[in-house]
Tab-separated table of C-alpha atoms in Angstrom:
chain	number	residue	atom	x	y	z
A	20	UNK	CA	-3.872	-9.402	-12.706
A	21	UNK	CA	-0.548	-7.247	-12.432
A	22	UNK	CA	-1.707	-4.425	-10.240
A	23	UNK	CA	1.612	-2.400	-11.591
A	24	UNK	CA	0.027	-2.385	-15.089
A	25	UNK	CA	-0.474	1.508	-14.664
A	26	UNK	CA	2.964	2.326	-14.708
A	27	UNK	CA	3.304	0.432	-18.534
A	28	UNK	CA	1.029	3.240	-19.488
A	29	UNK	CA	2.749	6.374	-17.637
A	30	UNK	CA	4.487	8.869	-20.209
A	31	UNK	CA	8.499	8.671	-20.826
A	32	UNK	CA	8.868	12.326	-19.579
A	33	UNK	CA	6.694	11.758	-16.187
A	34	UNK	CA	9.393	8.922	-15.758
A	35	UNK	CA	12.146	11.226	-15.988
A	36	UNK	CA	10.653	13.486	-13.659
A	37	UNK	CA	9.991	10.853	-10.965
A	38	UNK	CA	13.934	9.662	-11.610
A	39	UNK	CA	14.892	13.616	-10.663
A	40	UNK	CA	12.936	13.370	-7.642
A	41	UNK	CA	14.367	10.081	-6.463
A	42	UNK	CA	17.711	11.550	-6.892
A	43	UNK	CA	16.903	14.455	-4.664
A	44	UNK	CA	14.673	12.622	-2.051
A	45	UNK	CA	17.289	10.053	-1.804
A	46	UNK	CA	19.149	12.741	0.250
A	47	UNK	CA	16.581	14.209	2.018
A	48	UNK	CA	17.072	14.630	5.565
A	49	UNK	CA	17.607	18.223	6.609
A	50	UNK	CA	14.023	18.699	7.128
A	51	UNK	CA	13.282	15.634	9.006
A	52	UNK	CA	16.005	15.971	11.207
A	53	UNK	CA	15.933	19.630	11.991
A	54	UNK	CA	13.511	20.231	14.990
A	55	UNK	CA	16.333	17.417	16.215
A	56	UNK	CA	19.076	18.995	15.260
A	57	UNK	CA	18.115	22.482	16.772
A	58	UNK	CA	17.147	20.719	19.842
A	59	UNK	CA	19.994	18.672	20.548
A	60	UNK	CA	22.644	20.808	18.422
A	61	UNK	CA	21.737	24.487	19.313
A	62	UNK	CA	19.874	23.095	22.662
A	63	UNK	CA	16.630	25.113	22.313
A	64	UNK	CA	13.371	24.023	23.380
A	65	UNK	CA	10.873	21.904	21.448
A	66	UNK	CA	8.414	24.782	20.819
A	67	UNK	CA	11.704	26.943	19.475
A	68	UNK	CA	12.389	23.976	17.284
A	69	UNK	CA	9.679	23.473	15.879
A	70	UNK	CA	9.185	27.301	15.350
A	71	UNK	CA	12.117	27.521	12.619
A	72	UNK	CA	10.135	25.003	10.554
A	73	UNK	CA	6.959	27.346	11.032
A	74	UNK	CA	9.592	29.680	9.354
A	75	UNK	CA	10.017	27.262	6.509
A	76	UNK	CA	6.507	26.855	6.175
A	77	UNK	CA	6.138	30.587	6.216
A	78	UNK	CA	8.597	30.743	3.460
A	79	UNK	CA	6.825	28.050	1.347
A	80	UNK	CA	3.454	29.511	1.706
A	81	UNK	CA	4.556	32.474	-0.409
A	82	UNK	CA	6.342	30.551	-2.634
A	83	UNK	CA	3.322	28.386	-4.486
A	84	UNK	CA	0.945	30.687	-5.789
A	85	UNK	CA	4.161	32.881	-7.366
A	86	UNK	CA	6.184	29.578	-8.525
A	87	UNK	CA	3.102	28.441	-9.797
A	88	UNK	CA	2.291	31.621	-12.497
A	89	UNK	CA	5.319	31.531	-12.921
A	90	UNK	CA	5.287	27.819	-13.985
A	91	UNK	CA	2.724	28.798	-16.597
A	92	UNK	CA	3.947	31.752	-18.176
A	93	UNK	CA	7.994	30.994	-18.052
A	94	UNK	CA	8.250	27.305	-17.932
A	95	UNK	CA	8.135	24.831	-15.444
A	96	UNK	CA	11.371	22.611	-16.115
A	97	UNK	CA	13.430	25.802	-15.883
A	98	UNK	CA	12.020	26.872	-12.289
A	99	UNK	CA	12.945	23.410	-11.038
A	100	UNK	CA	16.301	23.363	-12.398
A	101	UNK	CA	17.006	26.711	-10.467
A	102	UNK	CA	15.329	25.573	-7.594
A	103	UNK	CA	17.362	22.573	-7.031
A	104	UNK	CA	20.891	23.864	-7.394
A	105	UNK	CA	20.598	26.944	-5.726
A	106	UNK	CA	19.062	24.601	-2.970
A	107	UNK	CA	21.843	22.908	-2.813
A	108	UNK	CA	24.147	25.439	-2.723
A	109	UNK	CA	21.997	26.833	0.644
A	110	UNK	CA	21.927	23.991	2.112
A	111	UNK	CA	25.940	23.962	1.812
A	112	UNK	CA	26.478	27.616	4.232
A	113	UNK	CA	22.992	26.383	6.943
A	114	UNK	CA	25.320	24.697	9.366
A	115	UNK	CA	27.854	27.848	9.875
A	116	UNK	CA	24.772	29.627	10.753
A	117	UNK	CA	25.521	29.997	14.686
A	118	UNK	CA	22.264	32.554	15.423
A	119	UNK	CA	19.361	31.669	16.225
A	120	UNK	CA	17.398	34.597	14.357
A	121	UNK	CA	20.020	34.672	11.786
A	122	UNK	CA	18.599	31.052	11.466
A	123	UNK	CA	14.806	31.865	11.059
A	124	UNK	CA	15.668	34.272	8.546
A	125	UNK	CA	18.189	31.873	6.555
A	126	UNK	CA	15.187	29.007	6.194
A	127	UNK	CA	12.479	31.298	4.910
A	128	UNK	CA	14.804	31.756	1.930
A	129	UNK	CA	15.818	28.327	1.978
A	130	UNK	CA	12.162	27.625	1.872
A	131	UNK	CA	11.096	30.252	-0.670
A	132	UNK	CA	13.791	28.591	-3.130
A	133	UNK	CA	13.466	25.057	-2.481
A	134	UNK	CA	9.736	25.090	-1.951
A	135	UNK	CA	9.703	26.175	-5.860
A	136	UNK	CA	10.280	22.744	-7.073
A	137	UNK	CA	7.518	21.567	-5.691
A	138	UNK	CA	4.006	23.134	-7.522
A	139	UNK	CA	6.389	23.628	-10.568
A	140	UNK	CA	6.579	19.602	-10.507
A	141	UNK	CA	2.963	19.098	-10.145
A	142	UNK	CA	1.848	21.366	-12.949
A	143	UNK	CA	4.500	19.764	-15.654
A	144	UNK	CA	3.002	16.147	-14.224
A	145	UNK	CA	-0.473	17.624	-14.882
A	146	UNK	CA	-0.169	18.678	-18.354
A	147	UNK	CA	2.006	15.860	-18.950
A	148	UNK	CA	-0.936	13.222	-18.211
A	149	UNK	CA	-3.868	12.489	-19.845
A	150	UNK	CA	-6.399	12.984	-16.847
A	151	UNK	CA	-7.348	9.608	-17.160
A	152	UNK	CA	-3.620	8.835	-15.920
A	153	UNK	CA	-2.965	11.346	-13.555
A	154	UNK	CA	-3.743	10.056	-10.333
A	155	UNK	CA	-1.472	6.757	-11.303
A	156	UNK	CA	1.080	9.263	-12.308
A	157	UNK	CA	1.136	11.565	-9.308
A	158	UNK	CA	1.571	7.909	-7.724
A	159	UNK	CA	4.333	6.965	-9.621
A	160	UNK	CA	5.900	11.284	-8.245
A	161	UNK	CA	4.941	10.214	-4.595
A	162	UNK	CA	6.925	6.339	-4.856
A	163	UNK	CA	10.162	8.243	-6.279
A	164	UNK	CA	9.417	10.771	-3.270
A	165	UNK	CA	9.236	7.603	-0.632
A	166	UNK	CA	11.563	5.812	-2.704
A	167	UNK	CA	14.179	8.183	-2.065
A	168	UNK	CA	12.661	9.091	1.616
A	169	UNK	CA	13.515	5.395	2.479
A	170	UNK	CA	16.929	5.750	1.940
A	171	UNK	CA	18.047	9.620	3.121
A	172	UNK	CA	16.278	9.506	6.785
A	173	UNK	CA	18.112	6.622	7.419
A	174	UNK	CA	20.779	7.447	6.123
A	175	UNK	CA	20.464	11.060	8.003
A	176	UNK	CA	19.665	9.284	11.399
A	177	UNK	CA	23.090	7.380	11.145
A	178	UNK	CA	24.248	10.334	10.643
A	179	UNK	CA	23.224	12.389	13.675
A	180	UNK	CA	24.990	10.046	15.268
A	181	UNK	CA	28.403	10.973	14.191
A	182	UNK	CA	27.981	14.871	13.028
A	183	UNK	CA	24.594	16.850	12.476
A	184	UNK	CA	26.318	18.881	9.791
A	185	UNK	CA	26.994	15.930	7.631
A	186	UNK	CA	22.816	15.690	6.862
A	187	UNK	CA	23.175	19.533	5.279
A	188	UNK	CA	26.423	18.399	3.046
A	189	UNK	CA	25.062	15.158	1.382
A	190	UNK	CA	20.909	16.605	1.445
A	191	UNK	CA	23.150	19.937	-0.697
A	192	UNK	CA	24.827	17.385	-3.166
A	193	UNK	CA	21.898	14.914	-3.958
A	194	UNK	CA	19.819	18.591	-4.654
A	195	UNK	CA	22.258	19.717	-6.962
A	196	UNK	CA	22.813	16.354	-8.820
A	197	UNK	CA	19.064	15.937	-9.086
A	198	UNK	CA	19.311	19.398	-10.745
A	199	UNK	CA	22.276	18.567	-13.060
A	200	UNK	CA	20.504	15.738	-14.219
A	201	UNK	CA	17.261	17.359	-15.264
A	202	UNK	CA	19.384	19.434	-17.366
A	203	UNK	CA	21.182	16.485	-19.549
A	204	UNK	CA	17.539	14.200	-19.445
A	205	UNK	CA	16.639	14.111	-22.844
A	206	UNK	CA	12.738	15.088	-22.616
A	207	UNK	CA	10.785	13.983	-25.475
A	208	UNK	CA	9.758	15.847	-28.896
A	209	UNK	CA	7.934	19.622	-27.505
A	210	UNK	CA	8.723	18.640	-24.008
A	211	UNK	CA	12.298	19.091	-24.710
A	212	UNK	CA	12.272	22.450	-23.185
A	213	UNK	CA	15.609	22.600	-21.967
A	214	UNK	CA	16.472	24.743	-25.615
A	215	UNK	CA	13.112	26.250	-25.349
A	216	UNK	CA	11.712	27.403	-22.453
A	217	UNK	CA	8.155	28.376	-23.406
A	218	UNK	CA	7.350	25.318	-21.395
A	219	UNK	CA	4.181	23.063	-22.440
A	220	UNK	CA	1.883	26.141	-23.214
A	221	UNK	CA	1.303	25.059	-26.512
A	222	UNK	CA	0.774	21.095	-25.430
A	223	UNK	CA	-2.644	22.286	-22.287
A	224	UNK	CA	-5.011	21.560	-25.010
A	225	UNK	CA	-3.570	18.075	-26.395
A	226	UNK	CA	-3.376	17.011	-22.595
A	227	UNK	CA	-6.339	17.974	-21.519
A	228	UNK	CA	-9.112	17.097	-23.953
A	229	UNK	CA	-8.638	13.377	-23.699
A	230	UNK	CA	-10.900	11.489	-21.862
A	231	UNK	CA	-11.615	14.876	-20.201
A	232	UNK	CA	-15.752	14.468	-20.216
A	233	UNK	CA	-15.567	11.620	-18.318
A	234	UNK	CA	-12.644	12.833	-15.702
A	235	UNK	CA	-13.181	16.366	-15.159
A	236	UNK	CA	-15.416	17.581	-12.081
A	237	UNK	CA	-18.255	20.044	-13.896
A	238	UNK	CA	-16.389	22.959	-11.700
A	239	UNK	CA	-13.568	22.503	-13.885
A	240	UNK	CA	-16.156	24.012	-16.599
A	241	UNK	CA	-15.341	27.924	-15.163
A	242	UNK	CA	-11.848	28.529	-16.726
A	243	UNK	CA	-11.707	32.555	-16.806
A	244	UNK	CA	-12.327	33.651	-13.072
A	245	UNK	CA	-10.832	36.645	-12.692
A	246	UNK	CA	-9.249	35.577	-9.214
A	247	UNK	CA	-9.203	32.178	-7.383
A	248	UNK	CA	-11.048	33.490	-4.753
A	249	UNK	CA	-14.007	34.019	-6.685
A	250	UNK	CA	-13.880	29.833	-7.161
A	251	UNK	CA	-15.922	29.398	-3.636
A	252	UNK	CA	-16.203	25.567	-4.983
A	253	UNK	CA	-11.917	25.068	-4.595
A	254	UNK	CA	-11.519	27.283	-2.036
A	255	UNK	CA	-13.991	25.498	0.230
A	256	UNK	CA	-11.904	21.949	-1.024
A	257	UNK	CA	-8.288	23.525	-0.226
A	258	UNK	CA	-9.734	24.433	3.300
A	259	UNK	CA	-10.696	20.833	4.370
A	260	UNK	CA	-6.940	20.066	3.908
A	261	UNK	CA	-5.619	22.128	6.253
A	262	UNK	CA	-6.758	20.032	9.350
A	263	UNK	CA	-5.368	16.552	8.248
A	264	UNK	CA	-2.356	18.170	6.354
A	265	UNK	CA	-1.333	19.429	10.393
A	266	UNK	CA	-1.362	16.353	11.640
A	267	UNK	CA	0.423	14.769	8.868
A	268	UNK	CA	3.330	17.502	10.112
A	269	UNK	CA	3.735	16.055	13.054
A	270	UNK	CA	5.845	13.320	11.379
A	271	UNK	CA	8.436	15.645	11.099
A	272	UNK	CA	7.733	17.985	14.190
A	273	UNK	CA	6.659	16.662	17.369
A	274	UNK	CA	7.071	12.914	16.004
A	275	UNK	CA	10.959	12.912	16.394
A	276	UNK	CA	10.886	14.594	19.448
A	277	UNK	CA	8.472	12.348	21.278
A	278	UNK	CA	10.322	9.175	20.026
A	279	UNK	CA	14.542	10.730	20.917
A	280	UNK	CA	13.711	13.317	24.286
A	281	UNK	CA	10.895	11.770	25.652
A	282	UNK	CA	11.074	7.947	24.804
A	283	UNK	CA	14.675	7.935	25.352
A	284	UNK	CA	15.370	6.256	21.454
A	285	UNK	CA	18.178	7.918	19.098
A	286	UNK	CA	18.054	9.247	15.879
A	287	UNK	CA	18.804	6.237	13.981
A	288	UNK	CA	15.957	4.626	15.361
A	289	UNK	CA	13.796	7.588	14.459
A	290	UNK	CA	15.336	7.262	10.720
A	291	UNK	CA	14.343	3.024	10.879
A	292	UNK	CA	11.027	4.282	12.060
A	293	UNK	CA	10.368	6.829	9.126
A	294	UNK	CA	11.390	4.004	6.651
A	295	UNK	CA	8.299	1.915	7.590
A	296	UNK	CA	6.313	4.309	6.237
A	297	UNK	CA	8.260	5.016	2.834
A	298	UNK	CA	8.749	1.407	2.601
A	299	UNK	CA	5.107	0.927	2.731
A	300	UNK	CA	4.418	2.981	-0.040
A	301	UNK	CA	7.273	2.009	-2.214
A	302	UNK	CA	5.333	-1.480	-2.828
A	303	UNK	CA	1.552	-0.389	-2.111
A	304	UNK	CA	0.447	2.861	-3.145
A	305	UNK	CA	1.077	2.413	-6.747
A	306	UNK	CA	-0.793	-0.636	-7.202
A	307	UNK	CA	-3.295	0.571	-4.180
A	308	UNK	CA	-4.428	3.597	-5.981
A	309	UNK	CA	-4.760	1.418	-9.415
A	310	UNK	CA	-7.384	-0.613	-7.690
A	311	UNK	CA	-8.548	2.218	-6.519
A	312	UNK	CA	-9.077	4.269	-9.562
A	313	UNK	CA	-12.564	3.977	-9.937
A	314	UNK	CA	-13.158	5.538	-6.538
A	315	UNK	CA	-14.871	8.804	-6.324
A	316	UNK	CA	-11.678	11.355	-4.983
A	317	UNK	CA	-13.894	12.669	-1.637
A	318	UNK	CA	-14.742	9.534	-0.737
A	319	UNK	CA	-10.876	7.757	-1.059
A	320	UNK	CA	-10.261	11.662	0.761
A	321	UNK	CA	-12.596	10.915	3.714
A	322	UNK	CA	-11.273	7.051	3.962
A	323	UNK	CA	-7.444	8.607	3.450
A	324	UNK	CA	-8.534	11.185	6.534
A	325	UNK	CA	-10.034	8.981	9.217
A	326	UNK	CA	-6.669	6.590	8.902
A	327	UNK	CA	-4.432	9.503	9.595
A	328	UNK	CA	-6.447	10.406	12.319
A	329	UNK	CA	-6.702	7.053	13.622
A	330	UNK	CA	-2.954	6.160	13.170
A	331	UNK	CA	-1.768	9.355	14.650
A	332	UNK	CA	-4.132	9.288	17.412
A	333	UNK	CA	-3.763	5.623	18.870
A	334	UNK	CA	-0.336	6.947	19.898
A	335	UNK	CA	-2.344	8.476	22.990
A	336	UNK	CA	-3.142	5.214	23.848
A	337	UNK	CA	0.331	3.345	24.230
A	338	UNK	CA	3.962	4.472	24.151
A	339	UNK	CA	5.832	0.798	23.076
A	340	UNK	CA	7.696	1.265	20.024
A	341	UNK	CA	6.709	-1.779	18.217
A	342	UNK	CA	3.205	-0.090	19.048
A	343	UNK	CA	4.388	3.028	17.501
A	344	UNK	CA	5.401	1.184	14.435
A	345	UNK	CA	1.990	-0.030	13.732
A	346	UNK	CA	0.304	3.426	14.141
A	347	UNK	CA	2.998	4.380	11.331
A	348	UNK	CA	1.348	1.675	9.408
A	349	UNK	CA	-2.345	2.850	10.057
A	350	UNK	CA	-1.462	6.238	9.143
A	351	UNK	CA	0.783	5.195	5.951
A	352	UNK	CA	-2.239	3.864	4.135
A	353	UNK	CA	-4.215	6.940	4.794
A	354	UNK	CA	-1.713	8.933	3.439
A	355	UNK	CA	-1.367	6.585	0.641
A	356	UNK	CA	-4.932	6.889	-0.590
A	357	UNK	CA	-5.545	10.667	0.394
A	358	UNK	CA	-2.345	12.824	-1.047
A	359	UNK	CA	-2.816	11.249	-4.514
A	360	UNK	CA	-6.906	11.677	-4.281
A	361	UNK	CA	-6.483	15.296	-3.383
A	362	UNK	CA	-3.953	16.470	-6.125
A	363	UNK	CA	-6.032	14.302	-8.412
A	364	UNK	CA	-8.958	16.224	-7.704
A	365	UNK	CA	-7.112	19.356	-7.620
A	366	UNK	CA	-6.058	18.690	-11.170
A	367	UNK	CA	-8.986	17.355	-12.507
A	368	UNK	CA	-11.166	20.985	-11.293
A	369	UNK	CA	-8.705	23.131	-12.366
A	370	UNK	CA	-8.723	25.152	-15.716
A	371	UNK	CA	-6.264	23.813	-17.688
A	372	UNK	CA	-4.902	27.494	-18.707
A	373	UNK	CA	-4.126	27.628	-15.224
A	374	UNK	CA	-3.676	24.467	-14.058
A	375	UNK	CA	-0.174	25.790	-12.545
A	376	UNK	CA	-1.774	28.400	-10.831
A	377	UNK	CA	-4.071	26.092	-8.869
A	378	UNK	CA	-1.371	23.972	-8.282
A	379	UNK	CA	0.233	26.402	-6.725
A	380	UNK	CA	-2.547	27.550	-4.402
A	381	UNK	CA	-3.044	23.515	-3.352
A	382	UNK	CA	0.479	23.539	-2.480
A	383	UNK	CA	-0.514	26.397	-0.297
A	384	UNK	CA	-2.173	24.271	2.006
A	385	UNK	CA	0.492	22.445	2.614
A	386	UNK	CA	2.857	25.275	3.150
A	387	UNK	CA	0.051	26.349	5.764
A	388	UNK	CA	-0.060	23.494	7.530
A	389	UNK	CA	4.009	23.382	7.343
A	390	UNK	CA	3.848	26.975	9.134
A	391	UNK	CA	1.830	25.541	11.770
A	392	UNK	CA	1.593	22.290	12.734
A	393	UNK	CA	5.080	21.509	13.382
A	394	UNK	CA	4.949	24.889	15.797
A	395	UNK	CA	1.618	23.440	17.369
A	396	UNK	CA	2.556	20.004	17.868
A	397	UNK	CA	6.019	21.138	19.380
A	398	UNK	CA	3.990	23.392	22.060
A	399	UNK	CA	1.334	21.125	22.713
A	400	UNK	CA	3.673	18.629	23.490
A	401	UNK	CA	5.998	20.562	25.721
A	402	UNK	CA	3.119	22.239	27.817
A	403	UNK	CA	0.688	19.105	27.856
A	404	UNK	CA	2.125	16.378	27.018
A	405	UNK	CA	2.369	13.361	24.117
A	406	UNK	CA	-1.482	12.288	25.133
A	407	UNK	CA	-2.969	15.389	24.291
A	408	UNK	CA	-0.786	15.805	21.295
A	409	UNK	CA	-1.903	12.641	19.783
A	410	UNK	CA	-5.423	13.300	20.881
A	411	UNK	CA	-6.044	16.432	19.172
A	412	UNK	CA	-4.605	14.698	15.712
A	413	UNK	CA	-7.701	12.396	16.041
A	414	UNK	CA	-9.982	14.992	16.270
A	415	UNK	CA	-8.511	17.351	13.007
A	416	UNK	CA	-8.600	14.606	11.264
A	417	UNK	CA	-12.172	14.218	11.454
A	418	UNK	CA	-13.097	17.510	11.051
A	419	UNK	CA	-11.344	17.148	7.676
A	420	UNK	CA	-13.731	14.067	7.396
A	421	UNK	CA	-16.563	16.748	8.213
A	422	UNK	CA	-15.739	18.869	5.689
A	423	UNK	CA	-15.575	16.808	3.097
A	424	UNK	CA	-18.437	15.035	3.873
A	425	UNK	CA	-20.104	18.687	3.544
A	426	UNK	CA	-18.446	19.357	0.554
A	427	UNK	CA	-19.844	16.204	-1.252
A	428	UNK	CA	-22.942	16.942	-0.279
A	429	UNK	CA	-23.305	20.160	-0.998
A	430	UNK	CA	-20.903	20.353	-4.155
A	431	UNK	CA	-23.833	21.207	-6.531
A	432	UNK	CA	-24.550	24.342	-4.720
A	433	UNK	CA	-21.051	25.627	-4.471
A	434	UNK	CA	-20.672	25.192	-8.141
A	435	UNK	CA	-23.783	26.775	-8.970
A	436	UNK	CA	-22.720	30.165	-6.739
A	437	UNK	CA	-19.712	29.592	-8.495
A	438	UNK	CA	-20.413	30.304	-11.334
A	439	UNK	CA	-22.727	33.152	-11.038
């Protein structure tokens, strides 16, 4: 049995928006690299560091629920074409920034506009996919994401070792050619939207009614809230997130910094390090989550928690690298089986009249845990040390596991004050 099969099945158009995404991943390394690059470059501490990427999460936090309205009433495609080439073009002016404040203020724009892309992506994949292929194809978004993140980090950690400024210069051009070639891709029949940007409005219906009795959660049922707050039943879901999503951060906040200041290892190796885990993925999650389709979401979510925690937290334990690399392993497959469950989910509960809306507000947690956890893991490490650092990760990753072990067992009762 070919466990690729899936991706025989996966729309043209999803396909061309996985090939944009590997062309801009491919050159992503700005945001890996820059807790290093402020350390070492502009010599600040680790908790300063990691603060300007609380910035960018601070930016991005903002940006999802707007981006994602906006996604829905102006058109998706459009808002990631912008997004990526004005990106770019930011990413071009960061590294004449000299100030340090000048610098927190320059990434929450940087984050406000590149942050766009991102629940702007996820709603076009939505309504793009039948929901009986959407967790295969936001598999198929996240291998062109690691596809691409196995090349630019080690690329960028080479890099670092000759000028920091050259990761801003190629991560600007890959953004803008990703861009450029969204806007030539020849999208098929109504989602051709590059002469028409209505977006998909007229194709939610078409999308969403096959299959959708046997894929969509019975919360999905209350389609005209008058705010997402009033949906207690995804609220409740977003906030179990938060906790894992943190220590997921670390891989780009206190991660780098334990393995270059305090284990004494460069960037490169940093960048070879960060490839195990997009390598990983590359030739496992796609045919992982196909064998694990059948799986109920909060369970693969619980299973996808407890190896994050586990993975991230063994690093209390020893500080070898070769050890190192097989925590990376550990807490590869958890993410591997719990991002795709949890936008699956997302998807499959939310209205599909505002399906970008509640993409937006997932990618919220994200941006959350972006404004935080790099910050926190950065402190924590400076003022106690990698043990404690690695300790804590255990222990949010089970209270993730807590909450959604509360949430499946009390999901009946959410829905029905839901939809009262």
């Amino acid at each position: 049995m070919n466990p690729w099969r899936g991706l025989k099945e996966i729309p043209h158009n999803i396909w061309i928006l996985a090939f944009a995404t590997l062309i801009n991943r491919s050159g992503t390394m700005v945001l890996p690299f820059l807790a290093l690059y402020m350390a070492k470059d502009f010599g600040v501490s680790a908790g300063s560091a990691g603060l300007v990427l609380a910035f960018y999460g601070f930016g991005a936090l903002f940006t999802a629920p707007i981006v994602g309205k906006l996604s829905d009433k102006l058109g998706a495609l459009r808002v990631m074409k912008l997004s990526l080439v004005a990106t770019g073009l930011m990413l071009f002016v960061y590294p004449f920034i000299t100030n340090y404040y000048l610098i927190l203020g320059y990434t929450v724009v940087w984050a406000v506009i590149s942050e766009a892309f991102r629940p702007a992506n996820l709603s076009l994949i939505s309504t793009e996919s039948e929901p009986s292929k959407r967790k295969i194809s936001f598999a198929l978004n996240r291998l062109a994401i690691n596809l691409g993140m196995s090349i630019g980090p080690v690329v960028g950690g080479i890099l670092t070792t000759i000028d920091f400024k050259l990761l801003f210069y190629v991560d600007g051009i890959t953004s803008i050619a990703a861009g450029l070639f969204l806007m030539i891709a020849k999208f098929e029949t109504h989602e051709n939207l590059s002469s028409n940007e209505k977006l998909f409005l007229e194709n939610w219906d078409a999308a969403s009614n096959i299959g959708e009795t046997e894929n969509i959660n019975p919360a999905s049922s209350i389609k005209h809230q008058a705010t997402i707050f009033k949906d207690k039943f995804f609220l409740f879901f977003l906030i179990s997130l938060i906790p894992v999503n943190i220590v997921f951060f670390q891989h780009i906040g206190a991660l780098p910094i334990y393995i270059v200041r305090d284990l004494g290892y460069s960037g490169a190796v940093f960048g070879f390090l960060s490839a195990i885990n997009t390598v990983i993925i590359i030739f496992v999650e796609v045919p992982l989550n196909n064998a694990m389709a059948h799986w109920d979401d909060k369970k693969a979510l619980a299973l996808g928690a407890i190896l994050c925690g586990i993975g991230f937290g063994l690093m209390a334990v020893w500080e070898k690298i070769y050890f190192i690399a097989f925590t990376i392993v550990i807490w590869t497959f958890g993410e591997m089986i719990f991002f795709p469950a949890s936008t699956s989910f997302t998807s499959s509960i939310s209205p599909e009249n505002r399906r970008g809306e509640y993409m937006g507000y997932f990618q919220m947690t994200f941006s959350i845990a972006l404004m935080f956890g790099p910050w926190f893991g950065t402190e924590i490490l400076d003022l106690f040390g990698s043990k404690v650092l690695w300790t804590i990760t255990f222990i949010l990753s089970a209270v993730t596991v807590v909450m959604i072990y509360f949430f499946k067992k009390n999901e009946k009762t959410l829905q029905v004050k839901n939809s009262k």
